[in-house]
Short mmCIF file of N, CA, C and O in Angstrom, two decimals:
data_model
loop_
_atom_site.label_atom_id
_atom_site.label_comp_id
_atom_site.label_asym_id
_atom_site.label_seq_id
_atom_site.Cartn_x
_atom_site.Cartn_y
_atom_site.Cartn_z
N MET A 17 37.68 34.42 26.73
CA MET A 17 38.68 33.37 26.66
C MET A 17 38.59 32.70 25.32
O MET A 17 37.47 32.32 24.92
N ALA A 18 39.66 32.48 24.65
CA ALA A 18 39.70 31.88 23.29
C ALA A 18 39.53 30.34 23.47
O ALA A 18 39.96 29.70 24.38
N LYS A 19 38.77 29.80 22.44
CA LYS A 19 38.49 28.39 22.42
C LYS A 19 39.80 27.61 21.97
O LYS A 19 40.48 28.14 21.04
N SER A 20 40.08 26.59 22.54
CA SER A 20 41.28 25.79 22.12
C SER A 20 40.81 24.81 21.05
O SER A 20 39.68 24.43 20.90
N HIS A 21 41.73 24.43 20.21
CA HIS A 21 41.51 23.49 19.12
C HIS A 21 42.71 22.56 19.06
O HIS A 21 43.76 22.90 19.49
N SER A 22 42.40 21.42 18.54
CA SER A 22 43.51 20.41 18.48
C SER A 22 44.48 20.81 17.43
O SER A 22 44.24 21.57 16.55
N VAL A 23 45.71 20.22 17.57
CA VAL A 23 46.77 20.54 16.67
C VAL A 23 46.48 19.97 15.26
O VAL A 23 46.82 20.55 14.26
N ASP A 24 45.67 18.84 15.19
CA ASP A 24 45.36 18.20 13.98
C ASP A 24 44.40 19.06 13.12
O ASP A 24 44.36 18.89 11.93
N GLU A 25 43.60 19.89 13.73
CA GLU A 25 42.62 20.62 13.00
C GLU A 25 43.03 22.13 13.05
O GLU A 25 42.46 22.84 13.92
N PRO A 26 43.76 22.56 12.13
CA PRO A 26 44.11 23.97 12.14
C PRO A 26 42.84 24.80 11.67
O PRO A 26 42.09 24.31 10.80
N ARG A 27 42.60 25.86 12.31
CA ARG A 27 41.42 26.74 11.98
C ARG A 27 41.92 27.90 11.20
O ARG A 27 43.00 28.49 11.43
N SER A 28 41.11 28.24 10.23
CA SER A 28 41.43 29.43 9.37
C SER A 28 40.48 30.54 9.77
O SER A 28 39.44 30.41 10.34
N VAL A 29 40.95 31.82 9.52
CA VAL A 29 40.13 32.98 9.86
C VAL A 29 39.61 33.57 8.62
O VAL A 29 40.37 33.77 7.63
N ASP A 30 38.31 33.83 8.68
CA ASP A 30 37.66 34.48 7.48
C ASP A 30 38.03 35.94 7.54
O ASP A 30 37.80 36.70 8.47
N GLU A 31 38.65 36.40 6.39
CA GLU A 31 39.17 37.82 6.36
C GLU A 31 38.04 38.80 6.46
O GLU A 31 38.15 39.91 7.02
N ARG A 32 36.91 38.46 5.87
CA ARG A 32 35.76 39.40 5.77
C ARG A 32 35.14 39.62 7.15
O ARG A 32 34.86 40.76 7.60
N THR A 33 34.79 38.52 7.90
CA THR A 33 34.13 38.61 9.22
C THR A 33 35.05 38.57 10.40
O THR A 33 34.71 39.06 11.49
N GLY A 34 36.25 38.09 10.21
CA GLY A 34 37.21 37.91 11.31
C GLY A 34 36.94 36.76 12.18
O GLY A 34 37.55 36.54 13.21
N ARG A 35 35.98 35.87 11.85
CA ARG A 35 35.67 34.71 12.66
C ARG A 35 36.44 33.47 12.15
O ARG A 35 36.83 33.44 11.01
N GLN A 36 36.53 32.61 13.06
CA GLN A 36 37.26 31.35 12.69
C GLN A 36 36.28 30.47 11.98
O GLN A 36 35.15 30.34 12.28
N ARG A 37 36.85 29.79 11.03
CA ARG A 37 36.08 28.76 10.16
C ARG A 37 36.42 27.41 10.58
O ARG A 37 37.64 27.09 10.90
N ARG A 38 35.47 26.49 10.50
CA ARG A 38 35.73 25.03 10.70
C ARG A 38 36.48 24.49 9.53
O ARG A 38 36.28 24.90 8.43
N PRO A 39 37.30 23.46 9.71
CA PRO A 39 37.91 22.84 8.57
C PRO A 39 36.87 22.05 7.75
O PRO A 39 35.91 21.63 8.31
N LYS A 40 37.09 21.86 6.50
CA LYS A 40 36.16 21.23 5.63
C LYS A 40 36.20 19.67 5.93
O LYS A 40 37.16 19.19 6.57
N ALA A 41 35.17 18.95 5.63
CA ALA A 41 35.00 17.60 5.93
C ALA A 41 36.15 16.78 5.19
O ALA A 41 36.56 17.10 4.10
N THR A 42 36.61 15.79 5.92
CA THR A 42 37.70 14.98 5.31
C THR A 42 37.11 13.95 4.43
O THR A 42 35.99 13.63 4.36
N HIS A 43 37.94 13.34 3.66
CA HIS A 43 37.53 12.34 2.65
C HIS A 43 37.02 11.01 3.35
O HIS A 43 36.16 10.36 2.79
N THR A 44 37.41 10.76 4.61
CA THR A 44 36.89 9.52 5.29
C THR A 44 35.45 9.59 5.55
O THR A 44 34.81 8.58 5.50
N SER A 45 34.94 10.79 5.89
CA SER A 45 33.47 10.78 6.23
C SER A 45 32.64 10.53 5.01
O SER A 45 31.55 9.99 5.08
N THR A 46 33.05 10.97 3.80
CA THR A 46 32.25 10.67 2.62
C THR A 46 32.31 9.17 2.27
O THR A 46 31.32 8.69 1.73
N LYS A 47 33.37 8.57 2.53
CA LYS A 47 33.49 7.12 2.25
C LYS A 47 32.47 6.38 3.20
O LYS A 47 31.80 5.44 2.77
N ALA A 48 32.34 6.82 4.41
CA ALA A 48 31.41 6.11 5.41
C ALA A 48 29.98 6.30 4.88
O ALA A 48 29.16 5.38 4.83
N LYS A 49 29.59 7.49 4.32
CA LYS A 49 28.24 7.67 3.82
C LYS A 49 28.02 6.76 2.59
O LYS A 49 27.04 6.22 2.37
N ALA A 50 29.09 6.73 1.69
CA ALA A 50 28.94 5.93 0.51
C ALA A 50 28.70 4.45 0.79
O ALA A 50 27.89 3.79 0.19
N ALA A 51 29.29 3.90 1.84
CA ALA A 51 29.20 2.56 2.28
C ALA A 51 27.73 2.34 2.70
O ALA A 51 27.16 1.32 2.40
N LYS A 52 27.09 3.25 3.40
CA LYS A 52 25.70 3.07 3.85
C LYS A 52 24.78 3.02 2.67
O LYS A 52 23.95 2.16 2.55
N ARG A 53 24.99 3.94 1.70
CA ARG A 53 24.08 3.86 0.54
C ARG A 53 24.28 2.63 -0.23
O ARG A 53 23.30 2.04 -0.65
N GLN A 54 25.47 2.09 -0.36
CA GLN A 54 25.66 0.86 -1.06
C GLN A 54 24.97 -0.30 -0.41
O GLN A 54 24.44 -1.08 -1.13
N THR A 55 25.00 -0.35 0.94
CA THR A 55 24.29 -1.42 1.60
C THR A 55 22.83 -1.38 1.36
O THR A 55 22.16 -2.47 1.11
N ARG A 56 22.18 -0.18 1.37
CA ARG A 56 20.80 -0.14 1.13
C ARG A 56 20.43 -0.51 -0.26
O ARG A 56 19.39 -1.19 -0.46
N ARG A 57 21.26 -0.20 -1.24
CA ARG A 57 20.96 -0.56 -2.59
C ARG A 57 20.95 -2.09 -2.75
O ARG A 57 20.03 -2.59 -3.41
N ARG A 58 21.87 -2.76 -2.09
CA ARG A 58 21.91 -4.19 -2.22
C ARG A 58 20.71 -4.88 -1.64
O ARG A 58 20.16 -5.78 -2.25
N SER A 59 20.17 -4.31 -0.51
CA SER A 59 18.99 -4.96 0.09
C SER A 59 17.80 -4.63 -0.74
O SER A 59 16.88 -5.47 -0.81
N ALA A 60 17.71 -3.49 -1.33
CA ALA A 60 16.61 -3.11 -2.20
C ALA A 60 16.52 -4.07 -3.45
O ALA A 60 15.44 -4.55 -3.83
N VAL A 61 17.64 -4.37 -4.00
CA VAL A 61 17.70 -5.25 -5.16
C VAL A 61 17.28 -6.64 -4.81
O VAL A 61 16.57 -7.40 -5.46
N ARG A 62 17.70 -7.11 -3.62
CA ARG A 62 17.41 -8.40 -3.11
C ARG A 62 15.93 -8.53 -2.94
O ARG A 62 15.32 -9.53 -3.33
N SER A 63 15.28 -7.54 -2.38
CA SER A 63 13.83 -7.63 -2.18
C SER A 63 13.04 -7.61 -3.47
O SER A 63 11.97 -8.19 -3.50
N ARG A 64 13.54 -6.95 -4.43
CA ARG A 64 12.80 -6.91 -5.74
C ARG A 64 12.86 -8.23 -6.42
O ARG A 64 11.97 -8.58 -7.26
N GLY A 65 13.90 -9.02 -6.18
CA GLY A 65 14.13 -10.32 -6.91
C GLY A 65 13.22 -11.39 -6.37
O GLY A 65 13.15 -12.44 -6.94
N ARG A 66 12.54 -11.17 -5.21
CA ARG A 66 11.71 -12.25 -4.62
C ARG A 66 10.45 -12.51 -5.51
O ARG A 66 9.92 -11.60 -6.11
N VAL A 67 9.98 -13.68 -5.51
CA VAL A 67 8.78 -14.01 -6.25
C VAL A 67 7.64 -13.78 -5.33
O VAL A 67 7.60 -14.18 -4.17
N LYS A 68 6.59 -13.08 -5.87
CA LYS A 68 5.42 -12.78 -5.07
C LYS A 68 4.45 -13.98 -5.10
O LYS A 68 4.35 -14.67 -6.08
N LEU A 69 3.82 -14.21 -4.01
CA LEU A 69 2.92 -15.30 -3.92
C LEU A 69 1.59 -14.96 -4.56
O LEU A 69 1.30 -13.78 -4.66
N ALA A 70 0.86 -15.92 -5.07
CA ALA A 70 -0.38 -15.65 -5.74
C ALA A 70 -1.31 -14.99 -4.65
O ALA A 70 -1.57 -15.43 -3.58
N ALA A 71 -1.99 -13.92 -5.07
CA ALA A 71 -2.83 -13.12 -4.23
C ALA A 71 -4.12 -13.89 -3.97
O ALA A 71 -4.61 -14.53 -4.86
N ALA A 72 -4.65 -13.90 -2.78
CA ALA A 72 -5.83 -14.48 -2.51
C ALA A 72 -7.01 -13.71 -3.13
O ALA A 72 -6.85 -12.58 -3.47
N LYS A 73 -8.16 -14.38 -3.32
CA LYS A 73 -9.24 -13.63 -3.92
C LYS A 73 -9.77 -12.50 -3.01
O LYS A 73 -9.76 -12.61 -1.90
N THR A 74 -10.10 -11.44 -3.67
CA THR A 74 -10.60 -10.31 -2.93
C THR A 74 -12.11 -10.53 -2.60
O THR A 74 -12.69 -11.50 -3.18
N LYS A 75 -12.64 -9.80 -1.70
CA LYS A 75 -14.04 -9.97 -1.27
C LYS A 75 -14.95 -9.76 -2.53
O LYS A 75 -15.94 -10.39 -2.65
N GLN A 76 -14.56 -8.77 -3.32
CA GLN A 76 -15.38 -8.52 -4.56
C GLN A 76 -15.35 -9.69 -5.42
O GLN A 76 -16.48 -10.07 -6.00
N GLN A 77 -14.24 -10.35 -5.66
CA GLN A 77 -14.25 -11.50 -6.50
C GLN A 77 -15.07 -12.68 -5.94
O GLN A 77 -15.74 -13.39 -6.72
N VAL A 78 -14.97 -12.82 -4.67
CA VAL A 78 -15.78 -13.90 -3.95
C VAL A 78 -17.27 -13.62 -4.21
O VAL A 78 -18.07 -14.53 -4.53
N CYS A 79 -17.67 -12.36 -4.05
CA CYS A 79 -19.12 -12.09 -4.22
C CYS A 79 -19.52 -12.27 -5.68
O CYS A 79 -20.64 -12.84 -6.02
N LEU A 80 -18.70 -11.88 -6.67
CA LEU A 80 -19.01 -12.02 -8.06
C LEU A 80 -19.09 -13.54 -8.40
O LEU A 80 -19.93 -13.96 -9.14
N ASP A 81 -18.27 -14.40 -7.80
CA ASP A 81 -18.33 -15.77 -8.04
C ASP A 81 -19.66 -16.32 -7.55
O ASP A 81 -20.30 -17.17 -8.21
N LEU A 82 -20.08 -15.93 -6.38
CA LEU A 82 -21.42 -16.36 -5.78
C LEU A 82 -22.55 -15.87 -6.69
O LEU A 82 -23.48 -16.67 -6.92
N LEU A 83 -22.47 -14.67 -7.13
CA LEU A 83 -23.56 -14.10 -7.97
C LEU A 83 -23.58 -14.74 -9.40
O LEU A 83 -24.61 -14.76 -10.01
N ASN A 84 -22.48 -15.22 -9.83
CA ASN A 84 -22.43 -15.89 -11.20
C ASN A 84 -22.95 -17.29 -11.15
O ASN A 84 -23.16 -17.90 -12.22
N ARG A 85 -23.24 -17.89 -9.99
CA ARG A 85 -23.84 -19.22 -9.99
C ARG A 85 -25.20 -19.19 -10.67
O ARG A 85 -25.86 -18.11 -10.64
N ALA A 86 -25.67 -20.32 -11.07
CA ALA A 86 -27.04 -20.40 -11.75
C ALA A 86 -28.16 -19.96 -10.78
O ALA A 86 -29.08 -19.29 -11.17
N ASP A 87 -28.07 -20.36 -9.52
CA ASP A 87 -29.11 -19.94 -8.56
C ASP A 87 -28.74 -18.67 -7.84
O ASP A 87 -29.60 -18.20 -7.02
N GLY A 88 -27.63 -18.02 -8.08
CA GLY A 88 -27.32 -16.77 -7.46
C GLY A 88 -26.91 -16.92 -6.03
O GLY A 88 -26.40 -17.92 -5.60
N ALA A 89 -27.17 -15.81 -5.31
CA ALA A 89 -26.79 -15.81 -3.87
C ALA A 89 -27.76 -14.93 -3.05
O ALA A 89 -28.28 -13.98 -3.63
N THR A 90 -27.95 -15.24 -1.87
CA THR A 90 -28.76 -14.35 -0.99
C THR A 90 -27.81 -13.34 -0.29
O THR A 90 -26.63 -13.49 -0.31
N ILE A 91 -28.45 -12.38 0.30
CA ILE A 91 -27.65 -11.33 1.09
C ILE A 91 -26.91 -12.07 2.18
O ILE A 91 -25.79 -11.83 2.48
N GLU A 92 -27.62 -13.02 2.89
CA GLU A 92 -27.04 -13.77 3.97
C GLU A 92 -25.76 -14.58 3.54
O GLU A 92 -24.81 -14.58 4.29
N GLU A 93 -25.83 -15.18 2.34
CA GLU A 93 -24.71 -15.93 1.87
C GLU A 93 -23.50 -14.95 1.58
O GLU A 93 -22.31 -15.25 1.86
N LEU A 94 -23.83 -13.82 0.99
CA LEU A 94 -22.75 -12.89 0.67
C LEU A 94 -22.16 -12.31 1.98
O LEU A 94 -20.91 -12.06 2.06
N GLN A 95 -22.96 -12.13 2.98
CA GLN A 95 -22.51 -11.67 4.31
C GLN A 95 -21.54 -12.69 4.93
O GLN A 95 -20.48 -12.34 5.39
N ALA A 96 -21.97 -13.98 4.88
CA ALA A 96 -21.10 -15.06 5.43
C ALA A 96 -19.77 -15.16 4.67
O ALA A 96 -18.74 -15.42 5.30
N ALA A 97 -19.78 -14.96 3.34
CA ALA A 97 -18.61 -15.05 2.55
C ALA A 97 -17.57 -13.95 2.80
O ALA A 97 -16.41 -14.13 2.70
N THR A 98 -18.13 -12.76 3.02
CA THR A 98 -17.28 -11.60 3.12
C THR A 98 -17.04 -11.05 4.53
O THR A 98 -16.07 -10.32 4.78
N GLY A 99 -18.01 -11.31 5.45
CA GLY A 99 -17.92 -10.70 6.74
C GLY A 99 -18.47 -9.35 6.80
O GLY A 99 -18.34 -8.64 7.79
N TRP A 100 -19.14 -8.90 5.68
CA TRP A 100 -19.76 -7.50 5.65
C TRP A 100 -21.14 -7.58 6.38
O TRP A 100 -21.78 -8.59 6.55
N GLN A 101 -21.53 -6.38 6.72
CA GLN A 101 -22.99 -6.20 7.21
C GLN A 101 -23.87 -6.10 6.07
O GLN A 101 -23.55 -5.92 4.94
N GLN A 102 -25.19 -6.30 6.43
CA GLN A 102 -26.25 -6.32 5.42
C GLN A 102 -26.26 -5.07 4.48
O GLN A 102 -26.32 -5.19 3.30
N HIS A 103 -26.15 -3.90 5.11
CA HIS A 103 -26.13 -2.69 4.30
C HIS A 103 -24.95 -2.53 3.42
O HIS A 103 -25.00 -1.93 2.38
N SER A 104 -23.79 -3.09 3.82
CA SER A 104 -22.63 -3.03 3.04
C SER A 104 -22.73 -3.95 1.77
O SER A 104 -22.32 -3.64 0.71
N VAL A 105 -23.41 -5.15 1.98
CA VAL A 105 -23.62 -5.98 0.76
C VAL A 105 -24.59 -5.38 -0.17
O VAL A 105 -24.33 -5.36 -1.34
N ARG A 106 -25.60 -4.71 0.34
CA ARG A 106 -26.59 -4.04 -0.62
C ARG A 106 -25.88 -2.89 -1.35
O ARG A 106 -26.20 -2.64 -2.52
N GLY A 107 -25.02 -2.18 -0.59
CA GLY A 107 -24.27 -1.08 -1.26
C GLY A 107 -23.31 -1.60 -2.37
O GLY A 107 -23.13 -1.02 -3.36
N PHE A 108 -22.76 -2.76 -2.11
CA PHE A 108 -21.87 -3.37 -3.05
C PHE A 108 -22.66 -3.77 -4.29
O PHE A 108 -22.21 -3.53 -5.41
N LEU A 109 -23.84 -4.35 -4.02
CA LEU A 109 -24.64 -4.76 -5.22
C LEU A 109 -25.06 -3.58 -6.14
O LEU A 109 -24.93 -3.60 -7.30
N ALA A 110 -25.51 -2.46 -5.40
CA ALA A 110 -25.84 -1.29 -6.14
C ALA A 110 -24.64 -0.50 -6.78
O ALA A 110 -24.73 -0.09 -7.95
N GLY A 111 -23.67 -0.30 -5.95
CA GLY A 111 -22.49 0.59 -6.42
C GLY A 111 -21.55 -0.14 -7.32
O GLY A 111 -21.27 0.28 -8.39
N ALA A 112 -20.95 -1.25 -6.89
CA ALA A 112 -19.94 -1.91 -7.58
C ALA A 112 -20.45 -2.76 -8.80
O ALA A 112 -20.06 -2.55 -9.85
N VAL A 113 -21.48 -3.58 -8.47
CA VAL A 113 -21.90 -4.51 -9.51
C VAL A 113 -22.76 -3.75 -10.56
O VAL A 113 -22.40 -3.90 -11.74
N LYS A 114 -23.66 -2.95 -10.19
CA LYS A 114 -24.58 -2.35 -11.13
C LYS A 114 -23.91 -1.12 -11.82
O LYS A 114 -23.83 -0.98 -13.01
N LYS A 115 -23.34 -0.21 -10.98
CA LYS A 115 -22.88 1.04 -11.57
C LYS A 115 -21.44 0.99 -12.07
O LYS A 115 -21.19 1.34 -13.21
N LYS A 116 -20.52 0.48 -11.28
CA LYS A 116 -19.13 0.48 -11.67
C LYS A 116 -18.75 -0.58 -12.73
O LYS A 116 -18.12 -0.35 -13.68
N LEU A 117 -19.28 -1.74 -12.45
CA LEU A 117 -18.98 -2.80 -13.41
C LEU A 117 -19.89 -2.92 -14.54
O LEU A 117 -19.73 -3.56 -15.53
N GLY A 118 -21.15 -2.30 -14.34
CA GLY A 118 -22.15 -2.23 -15.45
C GLY A 118 -22.77 -3.57 -15.76
O GLY A 118 -23.26 -3.81 -16.82
N LEU A 119 -22.79 -4.45 -14.74
CA LEU A 119 -23.45 -5.77 -14.88
C LEU A 119 -24.96 -5.63 -14.56
O LEU A 119 -25.40 -4.85 -13.81
N THR A 120 -25.70 -6.51 -15.30
CA THR A 120 -27.17 -6.58 -14.97
C THR A 120 -27.43 -7.53 -13.80
O THR A 120 -27.10 -8.66 -13.88
N LEU A 121 -27.98 -7.03 -12.75
CA LEU A 121 -28.27 -7.79 -11.54
C LEU A 121 -29.78 -8.07 -11.51
O LEU A 121 -30.54 -7.17 -11.54
N LEU A 122 -30.05 -9.42 -11.47
CA LEU A 122 -31.43 -9.84 -11.35
C LEU A 122 -31.78 -10.16 -9.90
O LEU A 122 -30.92 -10.73 -9.22
N SER A 123 -33.00 -9.77 -9.51
CA SER A 123 -33.44 -10.05 -8.15
C SER A 123 -34.69 -10.89 -8.24
O SER A 123 -35.65 -10.48 -8.89
N GLU A 124 -34.68 -12.03 -7.58
CA GLU A 124 -35.84 -12.95 -7.59
C GLU A 124 -36.27 -13.26 -6.15
O GLU A 124 -35.42 -13.53 -5.34
N LYS A 125 -37.57 -13.15 -5.97
CA LYS A 125 -38.15 -13.47 -4.68
C LYS A 125 -39.07 -14.67 -4.81
O LYS A 125 -40.25 -14.54 -5.22
N PRO A 126 -38.54 -15.86 -4.50
CA PRO A 126 -39.46 -17.01 -4.47
C PRO A 126 -40.46 -16.99 -3.31
O PRO A 126 -40.29 -16.22 -2.36
N ASP A 127 -41.56 -17.79 -3.47
CA ASP A 127 -42.64 -17.78 -2.51
C ASP A 127 -42.04 -18.22 -1.10
O ASP A 127 -42.36 -17.57 -0.09
N ALA A 128 -41.26 -19.21 -1.16
CA ALA A 128 -40.67 -19.74 0.13
C ALA A 128 -39.20 -19.41 0.03
O ALA A 128 -38.41 -20.01 -0.79
N GLY A 129 -38.67 -18.54 0.99
CA GLY A 129 -37.23 -18.35 1.04
C GLY A 129 -36.92 -16.92 0.84
O GLY A 129 -37.75 -16.06 0.42
N PRO A 130 -35.65 -16.54 1.06
CA PRO A 130 -35.17 -15.17 0.93
C PRO A 130 -34.96 -14.74 -0.55
O PRO A 130 -34.91 -15.66 -1.45
N ARG A 131 -34.85 -13.49 -0.80
CA ARG A 131 -34.59 -12.94 -2.11
C ARG A 131 -33.21 -13.37 -2.55
O ARG A 131 -32.30 -13.33 -1.72
N ARG A 132 -33.11 -13.78 -3.81
CA ARG A 132 -31.88 -14.21 -4.40
C ARG A 132 -31.47 -13.24 -5.46
O ARG A 132 -32.26 -12.76 -6.31
N TYR A 133 -30.16 -13.00 -5.54
CA TYR A 133 -29.60 -12.09 -6.49
C TYR A 133 -28.63 -12.79 -7.42
O TYR A 133 -27.92 -13.74 -6.96
N ARG A 134 -28.63 -12.54 -8.64
CA ARG A 134 -27.70 -13.20 -9.62
C ARG A 134 -27.39 -12.22 -10.77
O ARG A 134 -28.16 -11.30 -11.05
N ILE A 135 -26.26 -12.46 -11.37
CA ILE A 135 -25.88 -11.66 -12.55
C ILE A 135 -26.48 -12.32 -13.80
O ILE A 135 -26.54 -13.53 -13.90
N ALA A 136 -27.05 -11.45 -14.63
CA ALA A 136 -27.95 -11.95 -15.77
C ALA A 136 -27.22 -12.91 -16.70
O ALA A 136 -27.88 -13.86 -17.16
N SER A 137 -25.94 -12.87 -16.90
CA SER A 137 -25.33 -13.84 -17.79
C SER A 137 -25.22 -15.22 -17.34
O SER A 137 -24.92 -16.18 -17.96
N ALA A 138 -25.47 -15.46 -15.95
CA ALA A 138 -25.34 -16.74 -15.30
C ALA A 138 -26.64 -17.52 -15.38
O ALA A 138 -27.28 -17.78 -14.39
N VAL A 139 -27.09 -17.81 -16.62
CA VAL A 139 -28.43 -18.50 -16.77
C VAL A 139 -28.23 -20.03 -17.06
O VAL A 139 -27.32 -20.40 -17.62
#
Protein backbone atom coordinates (compact mmCIF):
# COMPACT_ATOMS: atom_id res chain seq x y z
CA MET A 1 0.00 0.00 0.00
CA ALA A 2 1.39 3.38 -0.98
CA LYS A 3 2.03 5.98 1.71
CA SER A 4 -0.07 9.07 1.49
CA HIS A 5 1.39 12.52 1.67
CA SER A 6 -0.15 15.92 2.06
CA VAL A 7 -0.85 18.13 -0.90
CA ASP A 8 1.47 20.82 0.52
CA GLU A 9 4.49 18.52 0.42
CA PRO A 10 4.98 17.16 -3.07
CA ARG A 11 7.37 14.23 -3.15
CA SER A 12 9.89 13.72 -5.89
CA VAL A 13 11.17 10.39 -7.14
CA ASP A 14 14.85 9.66 -7.37
CA GLU A 15 15.50 8.46 -10.93
CA ARG A 16 18.46 6.31 -9.95
CA THR A 17 16.86 4.35 -7.06
CA GLY A 18 13.19 4.82 -7.83
CA ARG A 19 12.50 5.82 -4.21
CA GLN A 20 10.61 8.84 -3.09
CA ARG A 21 12.62 11.67 -1.57
CA ARG A 22 11.57 13.99 1.18
CA PRO A 23 11.25 17.66 0.38
CA LYS A 24 14.13 19.86 1.52
CA ALA A 25 13.83 21.91 4.69
CA THR A 26 11.97 25.15 4.35
CA HIS A 27 13.36 28.53 5.15
CA THR A 28 11.26 28.86 8.33
CA SER A 29 13.08 26.05 10.15
CA THR A 30 16.47 27.73 9.68
CA LYS A 31 15.06 30.97 11.08
CA ALA A 32 13.99 29.16 14.24
CA LYS A 33 17.48 27.75 14.73
CA ALA A 34 19.08 31.14 14.15
CA ALA A 35 16.86 32.67 16.85
CA LYS A 36 18.03 30.06 19.36
CA ARG A 37 21.68 30.74 18.64
CA GLN A 38 21.15 34.46 18.92
CA THR A 39 19.55 34.08 22.38
CA ARG A 40 22.48 32.02 23.64
CA ARG A 41 24.99 34.57 22.44
CA ARG A 42 23.25 37.39 24.26
CA SER A 43 23.25 35.51 27.54
CA ALA A 44 26.91 34.57 27.12
CA VAL A 45 27.86 38.21 26.58
CA ARG A 46 25.87 39.24 29.63
CA SER A 47 27.64 36.74 31.88
CA ARG A 48 31.07 37.87 30.69
CA GLY A 49 30.30 41.46 31.58
CA ARG A 50 29.77 40.72 35.27
CA VAL A 51 32.40 41.78 37.75
CA LYS A 52 34.03 38.92 39.63
CA LEU A 53 34.20 39.16 43.40
CA ALA A 54 37.59 39.14 45.08
CA ALA A 55 38.65 35.56 45.63
CA ALA A 56 39.04 34.41 49.21
CA LYS A 57 42.47 33.33 50.34
CA THR A 58 43.40 29.79 49.46
CA LYS A 59 44.48 27.34 52.13
CA GLN A 60 48.03 27.56 50.81
CA GLN A 61 48.02 31.35 51.22
CA VAL A 62 46.67 31.02 54.76
CA CYS A 63 49.43 28.56 55.67
CA LEU A 64 52.12 30.76 54.18
CA ASP A 65 50.82 33.75 56.14
CA LEU A 66 51.04 31.75 59.37
CA LEU A 67 54.54 30.49 58.51
CA ASN A 68 55.74 34.02 57.69
CA ARG A 69 55.02 35.24 61.22
CA ALA A 70 58.07 35.87 63.41
CA ASP A 71 57.19 32.97 65.73
CA GLY A 72 56.01 30.73 62.88
CA ALA A 73 53.25 28.17 63.35
CA THR A 74 52.74 24.72 64.80
CA ILE A 75 51.22 21.82 62.93
CA GLU A 76 48.16 22.13 65.15
CA GLU A 77 47.71 25.80 64.19
CA LEU A 78 48.01 24.95 60.50
CA GLN A 79 45.47 22.13 60.95
CA ALA A 80 43.00 24.47 62.62
CA ALA A 81 43.42 27.12 59.91
CA THR A 82 42.97 24.75 56.97
CA GLY A 83 40.95 21.79 58.22
CA TRP A 84 43.67 19.42 57.00
CA GLN A 85 44.86 16.34 58.85
CA GLN A 86 48.32 16.20 60.37
CA HIS A 87 49.89 14.15 57.56
CA SER A 88 48.46 16.56 54.97
CA VAL A 89 50.05 19.55 56.72
CA ARG A 90 53.42 17.80 56.84
CA GLY A 91 53.08 16.90 53.17
CA PHE A 92 52.31 20.53 52.35
CA LEU A 93 55.38 21.69 54.25
CA ALA A 94 57.68 19.24 52.46
CA GLY A 95 56.10 19.30 49.01
CA ALA A 96 54.73 22.77 48.39
CA VAL A 97 56.79 24.98 50.68
CA LYS A 98 60.21 23.34 50.34
CA LYS A 99 60.15 21.71 46.90
CA LYS A 100 57.71 23.63 44.72
CA LEU A 101 58.09 27.13 46.16
CA GLY A 102 61.77 26.64 47.06
CA LEU A 103 61.44 28.37 50.44
CA THR A 104 63.72 27.61 53.38
CA LEU A 105 61.64 26.11 56.15
CA LEU A 106 63.08 26.26 59.66
CA SER A 107 61.95 23.84 62.36
CA GLU A 108 62.46 24.73 66.02
CA LYS A 109 61.70 22.53 69.02
CA PRO A 110 61.59 24.56 72.24
CA ASP A 111 61.99 22.74 75.58
CA ALA A 112 58.40 23.42 76.53
CA GLY A 113 55.86 23.24 73.75
CA PRO A 114 55.33 21.77 70.32
CA ARG A 115 57.65 22.06 67.31
CA ARG A 116 57.28 25.35 65.42
CA TYR A 117 57.84 25.87 61.71
CA ARG A 118 58.63 29.16 60.02
CA ILE A 119 59.92 30.45 56.74
CA ALA A 120 63.53 31.66 57.03
CA SER A 121 62.90 35.20 55.74
CA ALA A 122 60.46 35.92 58.60
CA VAL A 123 63.07 36.83 61.24
